[in-house]
C-alpha cells in the first residue's frame, strides 16, 4: 500500500457483528485500491473485534484501533487523526457502499475539480424494503442531487447525511473540524462546519451511500434530548452568523419532527430556544389564496393557530 492512500475510510464500531461483514466487504470490493480502512472498535462486547482481526489478517489495508467505549464521536475523531489519505470517507458499520466504483468516482471528481468536499446522493433500505429507495419529504430533498457540478454551500444550506461525501483530510486536521462529544445528533454540526469551511463542494447524482433504516429505534433520554438541542443550537448559531435562512428553516423542520418525542424531557431554557426557532424560522408559504385566508398550527402548542386574513396575521388560542 502507498505511504499516502488516496482515501481513508473511517468505520466506528460498537456491537455490529450482524452487519460488519457486509460493510467491510463493500469497501474491499471497491475498484479504488489505494485506500486504508480504519476500523475503530469502540469497546464492543460482541464478536466485532474478532471479525475485524480476521479481515485484517487477510488485507493489510485494514487498521484496527481497539479502545474503551467513548462513543461514536470520539471514535470518528480518532479515525480522522489516524488517517493518512488525501480524503476521508465515513462509513457506519450497519451501512454499506452500494456500488464498487463509488470511492474511485468520488476521488477522481474531487481531484479533477480541486474540491475539498465531494459527494453524491443517499439511498435508504431496511430489512422489510431491501431494495434501496429515495422517497424523501420536501425538507429532506437535500439528500439527493439531480445535477453534477460545483455547488456553493450558501445555495445548498443542508445539514443531513454527511456520510455521502469525502472530505479533505488536510482541511479537517488543519481547521480542527471534529465531531462534538455528543451521544446523539453529532454529525449535522460536523457537516455544517466542514461545508462552511470549504464554502463549496462537488455534487454527483450517483448514489454513494446505503443507509440502513429502522433496525433499531432511538430510546430517548434527557441526555439524548440535551445533545439534540445542543447540536441544533450550534447549527442555528452558524446559520445566523453566515446568514443562511434556509438552514434556519431546516432547524425548524428538525425540531418539528422530533418535538413530540422529546418535549417531556426538555428544560425551560431548551423550550425557550425552540420557541425562538419557531418564531424566527417557521417556513412562510406564499400564494394569493394563502394571502387572502390561511391558518397554521403551532407544533409547540396545538391550541394555537395563526390565521392570515387579507395579508394580516392573527394568532389565536383555542380555549380548552
CSV table of C-alpha atoms in Angstrom, one decimal, residues 97-213:
chain,number,residue,atom,x,y,z
A,97,UNK,CA,-21.3,1.2,-0.2
A,98,UNK,CA,-24.0,0.4,-2.8
A,99,UNK,CA,-21.5,0.1,-5.8
A,100,UNK,CA,-17.9,-0.9,-6.5
A,101,UNK,CA,-16.8,2.3,-8.1
A,102,UNK,CA,-18.0,4.8,-5.5
A,103,UNK,CA,-14.7,5.7,-3.9
A,104,UNK,CA,-12.9,5.9,-7.2
A,105,UNK,CA,-15.6,8.2,-8.7
A,106,UNK,CA,-15.6,10.5,-5.6
A,107,UNK,CA,-11.8,10.7,-5.6
A,108,UNK,CA,-11.5,11.4,-9.3
A,109,UNK,CA,-14.2,14.0,-9.3
A,110,UNK,CA,-12.8,15.7,-6.2
A,111,UNK,CA,-9.2,15.9,-7.6
A,112,UNK,CA,-10.2,16.8,-11.1
A,113,UNK,CA,-12.3,19.8,-9.7
A,114,UNK,CA,-10.0,20.6,-6.8
A,115,UNK,CA,-12.8,20.1,-4.4
A,116,UNK,CA,-12.3,19.9,-0.7
A,117,UNK,CA,-15.6,18.0,-0.4
A,118,UNK,CA,-17.2,15.8,-3.0
A,119,UNK,CA,-20.4,13.7,-2.5
A,120,UNK,CA,-23.5,12.1,-4.0
A,121,UNK,CA,-27.0,11.0,-3.2
A,122,UNK,CA,-28.3,8.9,-0.3
A,123,UNK,CA,-30.4,5.7,-0.5
A,124,UNK,CA,-32.4,4.1,2.2
A,125,UNK,CA,-33.1,0.4,2.8
A,126,UNK,CA,-34.4,-1.8,5.5
A,127,UNK,CA,-35.0,-5.5,6.1
A,128,UNK,CA,-38.6,-5.1,5.0
A,129,UNK,CA,-37.6,-3.0,2.0
A,130,UNK,CA,-34.2,-4.4,0.8
A,131,UNK,CA,-34.3,-2.5,-2.5
A,132,UNK,CA,-32.8,1.0,-1.9
A,133,UNK,CA,-35.3,3.8,-2.2
A,134,UNK,CA,-35.1,7.6,-2.3
A,135,UNK,CA,-38.5,8.9,-1.2
A,136,UNK,CA,-37.9,11.9,1.0
A,137,UNK,CA,-40.3,14.7,2.2
A,138,UNK,CA,-39.6,18.1,0.7
A,139,UNK,CA,-37.4,19.3,3.6
A,140,UNK,CA,-35.1,16.3,3.1
A,141,UNK,CA,-34.7,16.7,-0.6
A,142,UNK,CA,-31.1,17.8,0.1
A,143,UNK,CA,-30.3,14.0,0.4
A,144,UNK,CA,-30.5,13.8,-3.5
A,145,UNK,CA,-28.5,15.6,-6.2
A,146,UNK,CA,-30.1,15.8,-9.6
A,147,UNK,CA,-27.2,17.5,-11.4
A,148,UNK,CA,-23.4,17.2,-11.4
A,149,UNK,CA,-21.2,20.1,-10.7
A,150,UNK,CA,-19.8,22.5,-8.1
A,151,UNK,CA,-22.3,23.8,-5.6
A,152,UNK,CA,-22.0,26.8,-3.2
A,153,UNK,CA,-23.0,25.8,0.3
A,154,UNK,CA,-24.7,29.2,0.6
A,155,UNK,CA,-27.1,27.8,-2.0
A,156,UNK,CA,-27.4,24.3,-0.6
A,157,UNK,CA,-27.9,25.1,3.1
A,158,UNK,CA,-28.5,21.5,4.3
A,159,UNK,CA,-27.1,19.5,7.3
A,160,UNK,CA,-28.1,15.9,6.9
A,161,UNK,CA,-26.4,12.7,5.6
A,162,UNK,CA,-22.7,13.9,6.0
A,163,UNK,CA,-21.5,10.3,5.2
A,164,UNK,CA,-22.3,10.7,1.4
A,165,UNK,CA,-19.2,12.8,1.0
A,166,UNK,CA,-15.4,12.6,1.0
A,167,UNK,CA,-13.6,15.3,2.9
A,168,UNK,CA,-10.1,16.7,2.5
A,169,UNK,CA,-8.1,15.3,5.4
A,170,UNK,CA,-5.8,18.3,5.4
A,171,UNK,CA,-8.8,20.6,5.8
A,172,UNK,CA,-10.3,18.6,8.7
A,173,UNK,CA,-7.0,18.5,10.5
A,174,UNK,CA,-5.7,22.0,9.9
A,175,UNK,CA,-9.1,23.6,10.6
A,176,UNK,CA,-9.7,21.3,13.6
A,177,UNK,CA,-13.1,20.2,12.3
A,178,UNK,CA,-14.0,17.3,14.5
A,179,UNK,CA,-17.2,15.7,15.8
A,180,UNK,CA,-18.7,17.2,19.0
A,181,UNK,CA,-18.7,14.9,22.1
A,182,UNK,CA,-22.4,14.0,21.9
A,183,UNK,CA,-24.4,10.8,22.1
A,184,UNK,CA,-26.9,12.0,19.5
A,185,UNK,CA,-27.1,14.4,16.6
A,186,UNK,CA,-23.3,14.7,16.4
A,187,UNK,CA,-23.0,14.6,12.6
A,188,UNK,CA,-25.1,17.6,11.3
A,189,UNK,CA,-22.9,20.2,13.2
A,190,UNK,CA,-19.8,18.5,11.8
A,191,UNK,CA,-21.2,18.6,8.2
A,192,UNK,CA,-22.2,22.3,8.5
A,193,UNK,CA,-18.8,23.3,9.9
A,194,UNK,CA,-17.0,21.4,7.2
A,195,UNK,CA,-19.2,22.9,4.4
A,196,UNK,CA,-18.8,26.4,5.7
A,197,UNK,CA,-15.0,26.0,5.8
A,198,UNK,CA,-14.9,24.6,2.2
A,199,UNK,CA,-17.6,27.1,1.0
A,200,UNK,CA,-18.4,24.8,-1.9
A,201,UNK,CA,-18.5,21.1,-2.9
A,202,UNK,CA,-18.7,18.9,-5.9
A,203,UNK,CA,-22.1,17.2,-6.2
A,204,UNK,CA,-22.9,13.9,-8.1
A,205,UNK,CA,-26.4,12.4,-8.8
A,206,UNK,CA,-24.7,9.0,-8.2
A,207,UNK,CA,-25.9,7.1,-5.1
A,208,UNK,CA,-22.8,7.0,-2.8
A,209,UNK,CA,-24.3,5.6,0.4
A,210,UNK,CA,-26.8,3.0,1.5
A,211,UNK,CA,-28.3,3.8,4.9
A,212,UNK,CA,-29.9,1.0,6.9
A,213,UNK,CA,-33.2,2.3,8.4
